CSV table of C-alpha atoms in Angstrom, one decimal:
chain,number,residue,atom,x,y,z
A,29,UNK,CA,6.7,9.4,317.3
A,30,UNK,CA,7.0,6.1,317.3
A,31,UNK,CA,8.7,6.1,321.4
A,32,UNK,CA,5.4,8.4,322.4
A,33,UNK,CA,3.4,5.4,320.7
A,34,UNK,CA,5.4,2.6,322.5
A,35,UNK,CA,5.4,3.8,325.8
A,36,UNK,CA,1.9,5.9,325.5
A,37,UNK,CA,-0.1,3.6,323.2
A,38,UNK,CA,1.6,0.0,323.2
A,39,UNK,CA,2.3,-0.3,326.8
A,40,UNK,CA,-0.5,0.6,328.5
A,41,UNK,CA,-3.3,-1.1,325.8
A,42,UNK,CA,-0.9,-4.5,326.3
A,43,UNK,CA,-1.1,-4.7,330.0
A,44,UNK,CA,-4.9,-3.4,329.7
A,45,UNK,CA,-5.1,-6.4,327.6
A,46,UNK,CA,-3.4,-8.8,330.6
A,47,UNK,CA,-5.6,-7.7,333.1
A,48,UNK,CA,-9.1,-7.9,331.2
A,49,UNK,CA,-8.0,-11.2,329.5
A,50,UNK,CA,-6.3,-12.3,333.0
A,51,UNK,CA,-10.3,-11.2,334.6
A,52,UNK,CA,-12.0,-12.6,331.5
A,53,UNK,CA,-10.3,-16.0,331.1
A,54,UNK,CA,-7.7,-17.0,334.1
A,55,UNK,CA,-4.9,-17.2,331.4
A,56,UNK,CA,-2.4,-13.9,330.7
A,57,UNK,CA,-1.0,-15.3,327.1
A,58,UNK,CA,2.5,-15.7,326.3
A,59,UNK,CA,2.1,-13.7,323.3
A,60,UNK,CA,1.3,-10.2,326.0
A,61,UNK,CA,4.6,-10.5,327.4
A,62,UNK,CA,6.2,-11.2,324.5
A,63,UNK,CA,5.2,-8.1,323.2
A,64,UNK,CA,6.3,-6.1,326.3
A,65,UNK,CA,9.5,-7.3,325.8
A,66,UNK,CA,10.0,-6.2,322.0
A,67,UNK,CA,8.4,-3.3,322.5
A,68,UNK,CA,10.6,-2.1,325.7
A,69,UNK,CA,13.8,-3.1,323.9
A,70,UNK,CA,12.6,-1.2,321.0
A,71,UNK,CA,10.9,1.9,323.3
A,72,UNK,CA,13.9,2.2,324.8
A,73,UNK,CA,16.5,2.1,321.5
A,74,UNK,CA,14.2,5.3,320.1
A,75,UNK,CA,14.7,6.6,323.7
A,76,UNK,CA,18.5,6.4,323.8
A,77,UNK,CA,18.9,4.4,326.9
A,78,UNK,CA,22.8,2.8,326.7
A,79,UNK,CA,23.4,-0.2,327.0
A,80,UNK,CA,24.4,-0.9,330.4
A,81,UNK,CA,21.4,0.7,331.8
A,82,UNK,CA,19.1,-1.9,329.1
A,83,UNK,CA,21.5,-4.7,330.7
A,84,UNK,CA,20.6,-3.7,334.7
A,85,UNK,CA,16.3,-3.2,332.9
A,86,UNK,CA,17.5,-6.8,331.5
A,87,UNK,CA,18.5,-8.2,335.1
A,88,UNK,CA,15.8,-6.4,337.0
A,89,UNK,CA,13.2,-8.6,334.4
A,90,UNK,CA,15.7,-11.8,335.3
A,91,UNK,CA,15.2,-11.1,339.1
A,92,UNK,CA,11.4,-10.9,338.8
A,93,UNK,CA,11.2,-13.3,337.3
A,94,UNK,CA,13.2,-16.2,339.5
A,95,UNK,CA,11.3,-14.7,342.5
A,96,UNK,CA,8.0,-15.0,340.2
A,97,UNK,CA,8.1,-18.3,339.3
A,98,UNK,CA,9.2,-19.2,343.3
A,99,UNK,CA,5.7,-18.1,344.0
A,100,UNK,CA,4.3,-19.8,341.1
A,101,UNK,CA,6.1,-23.4,342.7
A,102,UNK,CA,4.6,-22.2,345.9
A,103,UNK,CA,1.1,-21.9,344.3
A,104,UNK,CA,0.8,-18.3,345.2
A,105,UNK,CA,0.3,-17.2,341.5
A,106,UNK,CA,0.2,-18.3,338.1
A,107,UNK,CA,2.5,-19.3,336.1
A,108,UNK,CA,0.9,-16.3,334.0
A,109,UNK,CA,0.9,-14.3,336.2
A,110,UNK,CA,5.0,-14.3,337.2
A,111,UNK,CA,5.3,-13.5,333.8
A,112,UNK,CA,3.7,-10.1,333.1
A,113,UNK,CA,5.1,-9.3,336.6
A,114,UNK,CA,9.0,-10.0,335.1
A,115,UNK,CA,7.8,-8.1,331.4
A,116,UNK,CA,6.7,-5.4,333.3
A,117,UNK,CA,9.6,-5.9,335.7
A,118,UNK,CA,12.1,-4.9,333.0
A,119,UNK,CA,9.7,-1.7,331.9
A,120,UNK,CA,10.8,-0.4,335.0
A,121,UNK,CA,14.2,-1.7,336.1
A,122,UNK,CA,16.1,-1.3,339.1
A,123,UNK,CA,14.3,1.9,340.1
A,124,UNK,CA,12.2,3.0,343.2
A,125,UNK,CA,9.1,2.6,340.9
A,126,UNK,CA,10.1,-1.1,340.3
A,127,UNK,CA,9.5,-1.4,344.1
A,128,UNK,CA,6.6,1.5,343.5
A,129,UNK,CA,5.6,-1.7,341.0
A,130,UNK,CA,5.7,-4.9,343.8
A,131,UNK,CA,4.5,-3.3,346.6
A,132,UNK,CA,1.1,-1.3,345.1
A,133,UNK,CA,0.6,-4.6,342.7
A,134,UNK,CA,1.0,-7.5,346.3
A,135,UNK,CA,-1.7,-4.8,347.9
A,136,UNK,CA,-3.9,-4.8,344.9
A,137,UNK,CA,-3.9,-8.4,344.9
A,138,UNK,CA,-4.3,-8.5,348.8
A,139,UNK,CA,-7.6,-6.4,348.4
A,140,UNK,CA,-9.4,-8.7,345.2
A,141,UNK,CA,-8.4,-11.9,347.1
A,142,UNK,CA,-10.4,-10.4,350.0
A,143,UNK,CA,-13.2,-9.0,347.7
A,144,UNK,CA,-13.2,-12.7,345.9
A,145,UNK,CA,-13.3,-14.8,349.1
A,146,UNK,CA,-16.0,-12.5,350.7
A,147,UNK,CA,-18.7,-12.2,347.3
A,148,UNK,CA,-17.9,-16.2,346.7
A,149,UNK,CA,-19.3,-16.5,350.1
A,150,UNK,CA,-23.0,-15.4,348.1
A,151,UNK,CA,-24.7,-16.9,346.4
A,152,UNK,CA,-24.1,-15.5,342.8
A,153,UNK,CA,-27.9,-13.8,341.0
A,154,UNK,CA,-29.2,-16.0,338.4
A,155,UNK,CA,-28.8,-13.1,336.1
A,156,UNK,CA,-24.7,-13.4,336.5
A,157,UNK,CA,-24.6,-16.7,336.6
A,158,UNK,CA,-25.1,-17.2,333.0
A,159,UNK,CA,-21.8,-15.8,332.5
A,160,UNK,CA,-19.4,-18.3,332.3
A,161,UNK,CA,-16.7,-15.8,333.5
A,162,UNK,CA,-18.5,-14.8,336.0
A,163,UNK,CA,-18.9,-17.9,337.7
A,164,UNK,CA,-15.5,-18.5,337.3
A,165,UNK,CA,-14.2,-15.6,339.2
A,166,UNK,CA,-17.3,-17.2,341.7
A,167,UNK,CA,-16.2,-20.7,341.6
A,168,UNK,CA,-14.3,-21.5,345.2
A,169,UNK,CA,-12.2,-23.7,343.4
A,170,UNK,CA,-11.2,-21.1,341.3
A,171,UNK,CA,-8.0,-19.3,342.1
A,172,UNK,CA,-7.4,-15.3,342.2
A,173,UNK,CA,-6.6,-13.5,338.5
A,174,UNK,CA,-3.7,-11.4,340.1
A,175,UNK,CA,-3.1,-10.5,336.8
A,176,UNK,CA,-5.9,-7.5,337.5
A,177,UNK,CA,-3.5,-6.2,340.3
A,178,UNK,CA,-0.5,-6.3,338.6
A,179,UNK,CA,-2.1,-4.2,335.7
A,180,UNK,CA,-3.9,-2.1,337.7
A,181,UNK,CA,-0.1,-1.4,339.7
A,182,UNK,CA,1.7,-1.1,336.3
A,183,UNK,CA,-0.7,1.8,335.2
A,184,UNK,CA,-0.3,3.6,338.6
A,185,UNK,CA,3.3,3.2,338.9
A,186,UNK,CA,4.8,3.9,334.5
A,187,UNK,CA,3.9,7.4,334.1
A,188,UNK,CA,6.6,8.2,337.0
A,189,UNK,CA,9.0,5.9,334.5
A,190,UNK,CA,12.1,7.8,333.1
A,191,UNK,CA,10.7,5.5,329.7
A,192,UNK,CA,7.4,7.9,330.0
A,193,UNK,CA,9.2,11.3,330.9
A,194,UNK,CA,11.7,10.5,327.8
A,195,UNK,CA,7.9,9.9,325.6
A,196,UNK,CA,6.4,13.1,326.8
A,197,UNK,CA,9.2,14.6,327.3
């Protein structure tokens, strides 16, 4: 029961909250990433994942964190996005699902970027300008809430993972 709650409830809820948080505030709290990491270790333990495999998952998360912070250093993504990518990669490990997650996240992020840049070229309707989060999204000086794309990619790919299979199997 605890494994199912972590995998089928906690992971999707935390990921969705991260995406919504980025959409509304352009920030992703460190608490979300910490909760994802803690929930991964609990889920992996409950699923009977051996220590070596957990170590490989940890290595995958660390590699994605290094790459993510490199992207952050170049100004391509935010720090919260880099940490969210790494916490999510921890759940996927060195698998095809991690590669799929990163590729789909890139595609979703590109589409989101194109949409927002295009939308920013048009005046914001007066009925929407009173909403601070919409005005922030529309501001041409504002960044792209890439956490939305990362969350959507994670939720797209997660049902293919071994932890998901262990929870529903």
